[in-house]
mmCIF file of C-alpha atoms in Angstrom:
data_model
loop_
_atom_site.group_PDB
_atom_site.id
_atom_site.type_symbol
_atom_site.label_atom_id
_atom_site.label_comp_id
_atom_site.label_asym_id
_atom_site.label_seq_id
_atom_site.Cartn_x
_atom_site.Cartn_y
_atom_site.Cartn_z
ATOM 1 C CA MET A 1105 -119.758 95.638 -99.643
ATOM 2 C CA ILE A 1106 -117.463 98.032 -100.252
ATOM 3 C CA THR A 1107 -117.050 97.571 -103.971
ATOM 4 C CA LYS A 1108 -120.689 98.110 -104.258
ATOM 5 C CA LEU A 1109 -120.306 101.166 -102.072
ATOM 6 C CA PHE A 1110 -118.205 102.374 -104.312
ATOM 7 C CA LEU A 1111 -119.613 102.017 -107.088
ATOM 8 C CA VAL A 1112 -123.154 103.610 -106.147
ATOM 9 C CA THR A 1113 -120.838 106.421 -104.571
ATOM 10 C CA PHE A 1114 -119.294 106.345 -108.292
ATOM 11 C CA LEU A 1115 -122.340 106.425 -110.280
ATOM 12 C CA LEU A 1116 -124.106 109.923 -107.016
ATOM 13 C CA VAL A 1117 -121.328 111.557 -108.181
ATOM 14 C CA SER A 1118 -120.963 111.077 -111.357
ATOM 15 C CA THR A 1119 -124.548 112.902 -112.655
ATOM 16 C CA CYS A 1120 -123.839 115.592 -109.894
ATOM 17 C CA LEU A 1121 -120.614 116.831 -111.362
ATOM 18 C CA PRO A 1122 -121.252 119.168 -114.822
ATOM 19 C CA GLY A 1123 -119.981 117.620 -117.972
ATOM 20 C CA TYR A 1124 -120.114 114.241 -116.910
ATOM 21 C CA GLY A 1125 -123.404 111.662 -116.889
ATOM 22 C CA GLN A 1126 -124.450 113.996 -119.120
ATOM 23 C CA GLU A 1127 -123.909 112.286 -122.821
ATOM 24 C CA GLY A 1128 -120.649 110.789 -124.295
ATOM 25 C CA GLU A 1129 -118.064 113.641 -124.886
ATOM 26 C CA LEU A 1130 -118.231 111.680 -128.305
ATOM 27 C CA SER A 1131 -120.947 109.868 -129.826
ATOM 28 C CA ARG A 1132 -120.840 107.843 -133.946
ATOM 29 C CA ASP A 1133 -124.129 107.259 -136.330
ATOM 30 C CA ALA A 1134 -124.402 103.829 -137.571
ATOM 31 C CA GLY A 1135 -121.993 103.246 -140.920
ATOM 32 C CA VAL A 1136 -119.516 105.710 -139.614
ATOM 33 C CA LYS A 1137 -116.094 103.882 -138.230
ATOM 34 C CA PRO A 1138 -114.093 104.498 -135.390
ATOM 35 C CA HIS A 1139 -110.017 106.377 -136.350
ATOM 36 C CA SER A 1140 -108.901 105.411 -132.959
ATOM 37 C CA ALA A 1141 -106.451 109.027 -133.605
ATOM 38 C CA ILE A 1142 -109.080 111.067 -135.020
ATOM 39 C CA ASP A 1143 -111.445 109.806 -132.041
ATOM 40 C CA GLU A 1144 -108.341 110.743 -129.294
ATOM 41 C CA ILE A 1145 -108.366 114.564 -130.818
ATOM 42 C CA TYR A 1146 -112.139 115.005 -129.761
ATOM 43 C CA ARG A 1147 -111.584 113.866 -126.928
ATOM 44 C CA ASN A 1148 -108.683 116.246 -126.288
ATOM 45 C CA PHE A 1149 -110.840 118.710 -127.578
ATOM 46 C CA SER A 1150 -113.698 117.933 -125.287
ATOM 47 C CA GLU A 1151 -110.710 118.137 -122.152
ATOM 48 C CA SER A 1152 -109.484 121.564 -123.385
ATOM 49 C CA TYR A 1153 -112.815 122.634 -122.355
ATOM 50 C CA ARG A 1154 -113.212 121.286 -119.570
ATOM 51 C CA THR A 1155 -110.100 122.610 -118.368
ATOM 52 C CA LEU A 1156 -110.371 125.393 -120.408
ATOM 53 C CA ASN A 1157 -107.081 124.879 -121.624
ATOM 54 C CA PHE A 1158 -106.641 126.756 -124.759
ATOM 55 C CA GLU A 1159 -102.910 125.807 -125.104
ATOM 56 C CA MET A 1160 -103.932 122.078 -125.563
ATOM 57 C CA VAL A 1161 -107.126 122.745 -127.943
ATOM 58 C CA ALA A 1162 -104.553 125.131 -130.181
ATOM 59 C CA ARG A 1163 -102.106 121.837 -130.437
ATOM 60 C CA LEU A 1164 -104.971 119.561 -132.236
ATOM 61 C CA TYR A 1165 -104.848 122.104 -135.084
ATOM 62 C CA THR A 1166 -101.621 122.150 -137.319
ATOM 63 C CA GLU A 1167 -99.107 125.345 -137.871
ATOM 64 C CA ASN A 1168 -101.616 126.930 -140.867
ATOM 65 C CA ALA A 1169 -104.986 125.240 -139.955
ATOM 66 C CA ALA A 1170 -107.537 126.996 -141.408
ATOM 67 C CA TYR A 1171 -110.438 127.963 -138.455
ATOM 68 C CA LEU A 1172 -113.792 129.514 -140.200
ATOM 69 C CA VAL A 1173 -115.315 130.887 -137.451
ATOM 70 C CA PRO A 1174 -119.316 132.367 -138.127
ATOM 71 C CA ASP A 1175 -119.674 136.022 -139.096
ATOM 72 C CA GLN A 1176 -115.380 136.686 -139.027
ATOM 73 C CA ASP A 1177 -112.511 136.235 -141.780
ATOM 74 C CA VAL A 1178 -111.047 133.384 -142.039
ATOM 75 C CA MET A 1179 -108.009 132.561 -139.276
ATOM 76 C CA THR A 1180 -105.346 130.612 -140.216
ATOM 77 C CA GLY A 1181 -102.334 129.181 -137.955
ATOM 78 C CA ARG A 1182 -102.237 127.776 -134.680
ATOM 79 C CA GLU A 1183 -101.109 131.115 -132.663
ATOM 80 C CA ASP A 1184 -104.763 133.132 -134.393
ATOM 81 C CA ILE A 1185 -106.354 130.147 -133.272
ATOM 82 C CA GLN A 1186 -104.475 129.693 -129.950
ATOM 83 C CA ARG A 1187 -105.539 133.775 -129.329
ATOM 84 C CA SER A 1188 -109.259 133.578 -130.054
ATOM 85 C CA PHE A 1189 -109.430 129.927 -127.369
ATOM 86 C CA ARG A 1190 -107.589 132.009 -125.363
ATOM 87 C CA GLU A 1191 -110.240 134.740 -125.039
ATOM 88 C CA PHE A 1192 -113.560 132.681 -124.909
ATOM 89 C CA PHE A 1193 -111.670 130.128 -121.968
ATOM 90 C CA GLU A 1194 -110.507 133.331 -120.214
ATOM 91 C CA SER A 1195 -114.221 135.251 -120.703
ATOM 92 C CA THR A 1196 -115.758 131.661 -119.147
ATOM 93 C CA LYS A 1197 -113.466 131.748 -116.581
ATOM 94 C CA ALA A 1198 -113.880 135.142 -115.460
ATOM 95 C CA ASP A 1199 -117.748 135.364 -115.328
ATOM 96 C CA GLY A 1200 -116.945 132.077 -112.488
ATOM 97 C CA ARG A 1201 -117.913 129.490 -115.316
ATOM 98 C CA ASN A 1202 -117.494 125.813 -117.267
ATOM 99 C CA MET A 1203 -118.663 123.861 -119.820
ATOM 100 C CA THR A 1204 -117.981 120.812 -121.430
ATOM 101 C CA ILE A 1205 -118.633 119.857 -125.127
ATOM 102 C CA SER A 1206 -118.895 116.502 -127.097
ATOM 103 C CA PHE A 1207 -119.266 115.571 -130.826
ATOM 104 C CA ARG A 1208 -121.840 113.291 -132.306
ATOM 105 C CA ILE A 1209 -119.684 111.885 -135.689
ATOM 106 C CA LEU A 1210 -122.698 112.166 -139.035
ATOM 107 C CA GLN A 1211 -120.191 110.559 -141.390
ATOM 108 C CA ARG A 1212 -116.519 110.096 -142.112
ATOM 109 C CA LYS A 1213 -113.732 109.578 -144.699
ATOM 110 C CA VAL A 1214 -110.507 108.903 -144.135
ATOM 111 C CA GLY A 1215 -107.541 107.346 -146.010
ATOM 112 C CA LYS A 1216 -103.704 107.113 -145.260
ATOM 113 C CA ASP A 1217 -102.846 110.758 -144.776
ATOM 114 C CA LEU A 1218 -106.977 112.973 -145.160
ATOM 115 C CA GLY A 1219 -109.614 112.452 -143.099
ATOM 116 C CA TYR A 1220 -112.464 114.474 -142.913
ATOM 117 C CA ASP A 1221 -116.229 114.512 -140.446
ATOM 118 C CA VAL A 1222 -119.100 115.304 -140.877
ATOM 119 C CA GLY A 1223 -121.061 116.218 -137.455
ATOM 120 C CA ILE A 1224 -123.240 118.174 -134.752
ATOM 121 C CA TYR A 1225 -121.693 119.511 -131.512
ATOM 122 C CA THR A 1226 -123.233 120.230 -127.869
ATOM 123 C CA LEU A 1227 -122.131 122.956 -126.020
ATOM 124 C CA ARG A 1228 -122.879 123.146 -121.616
ATOM 125 C CA ILE A 1229 -122.516 125.727 -119.825
ATOM 126 C CA PHE A 1230 -122.406 125.782 -116.360
ATOM 127 C CA LYS A 1231 -122.006 128.368 -113.257
ATOM 128 C CA ASP A 1232 -121.624 127.268 -109.324
ATOM 129 C CA GLY A 1233 -122.913 123.271 -111.049
ATOM 130 C CA LYS A 1234 -125.910 124.443 -112.707
ATOM 131 C CA GLN A 1235 -127.311 123.956 -115.991
ATOM 132 C CA MET A 1236 -126.706 127.835 -117.808
ATOM 133 C CA GLY A 1237 -127.289 127.524 -121.139
ATOM 134 C CA SER A 1238 -126.787 124.694 -123.660
ATOM 135 C CA GLY A 1239 -126.646 124.997 -127.329
ATOM 136 C CA GLN A 1240 -125.967 123.024 -131.126
ATOM 137 C CA GLY A 1241 -124.078 123.427 -133.911
ATOM 138 C CA LYS A 1242 -122.949 121.572 -136.997
ATOM 139 C CA PHE A 1243 -119.362 121.119 -137.878
ATOM 140 C CA VAL A 1244 -117.111 120.376 -140.677
ATOM 141 C CA VAL A 1245 -113.369 118.914 -139.960
ATOM 142 C CA VAL A 1246 -110.383 118.192 -142.249
ATOM 143 C CA ALA A 1247 -108.098 116.145 -140.118
ATOM 144 C CA VAL A 1248 -104.742 115.402 -141.550
ATOM 145 C CA LYS A 1249 -101.239 113.343 -140.941
ATOM 146 C CA ASP A 1250 -99.326 116.120 -139.566
ATOM 147 C CA LYS A 1251 -95.118 116.117 -140.301
ATOM 148 C CA ASP A 1252 -95.344 114.388 -136.899
ATOM 149 C CA SER A 1253 -97.697 111.342 -137.839
ATOM 150 C CA LYS A 1254 -100.156 112.894 -135.464
ATOM 151 C CA TRP A 1255 -103.479 113.121 -136.528
ATOM 152 C CA ARG A 1256 -104.525 117.120 -136.564
ATOM 153 C CA PHE A 1257 -107.143 119.211 -137.533
ATOM 154 C CA GLN A 1258 -106.571 121.217 -140.870
ATOM 155 C CA VAL A 1259 -109.584 123.156 -141.836
ATOM 156 C CA ASP A 1260 -112.032 123.535 -138.802
ATOM 157 C CA GLY A 1261 -115.645 125.465 -139.142
ATOM 158 C CA TYR A 1262 -118.886 125.532 -137.731
ATOM 159 C CA SER A 1263 -122.269 127.384 -137.544
ATOM 160 C CA GLY A 1264 -124.800 126.836 -134.908
ATOM 161 C CA LEU A 1265 -128.342 125.137 -134.897
ATOM 162 C CA LYS A 1266 -131.293 126.679 -134.717
ATOM 163 C CA PRO A 1267 -132.605 125.263 -131.448
ATOM 164 C CA GLU A 1268 -135.200 122.956 -131.432
ATOM 165 C CA LYS A 1269 -139.707 124.758 -130.419
ATOM 166 C CA PRO A 1270 -140.557 123.193 -127.280
ATOM 167 C CA GLY A 1271 -142.553 120.204 -127.702
ATOM 168 C CA SER A 1272 -141.488 119.441 -130.968
#
C-alpha cells in the first residue's frame, strides 16, 4: 500500500513540477548511438538550466571553446562563455522565472577523441509554476576529449527554428 501511494504521489507531483513530466532531457533519433560521456554533457547542460547554474554550464566547454550565438561575433573561451550564461541566467532569476532545456540528437559521429552532434533543442520558460513560453532551435556541437580525458564541447553553434503554425 505504501509503495502504491508513493508511486501515485510521485506521478502526480512529477507531472506538476516545471521540467518534469514534460519530455526527456535527451532523446536520440533512430540510428543515433548513445555515447555515455557525451550524453552526460547534455544531462549536465539540462541540470544547469534547471538550477540556473552558469558555472556548471561553463565547465562543459573547453578552455578555448568557440560559442556561436546568432547575430553576434564568435565568442572564444570558457570565461566569455561563462559570462554570457551568467548574464542570461541572472536575468532569468531576476524576472522570477526558471527554465528547462531538452535535446534531440538527429545525427552523431564519434571517434576516439572527437565527435559531433546535430540536433534540435527545446527551451521552456516558467514563472510561478506555469509555462510562459517555449521555443526550439537547431544546433551543431563538436565534442572533444579534453586534456583531462573528460569530454567537453569545443564548438557550439545554434539558431532558432520558426514556430510551427497552428494546425500544422
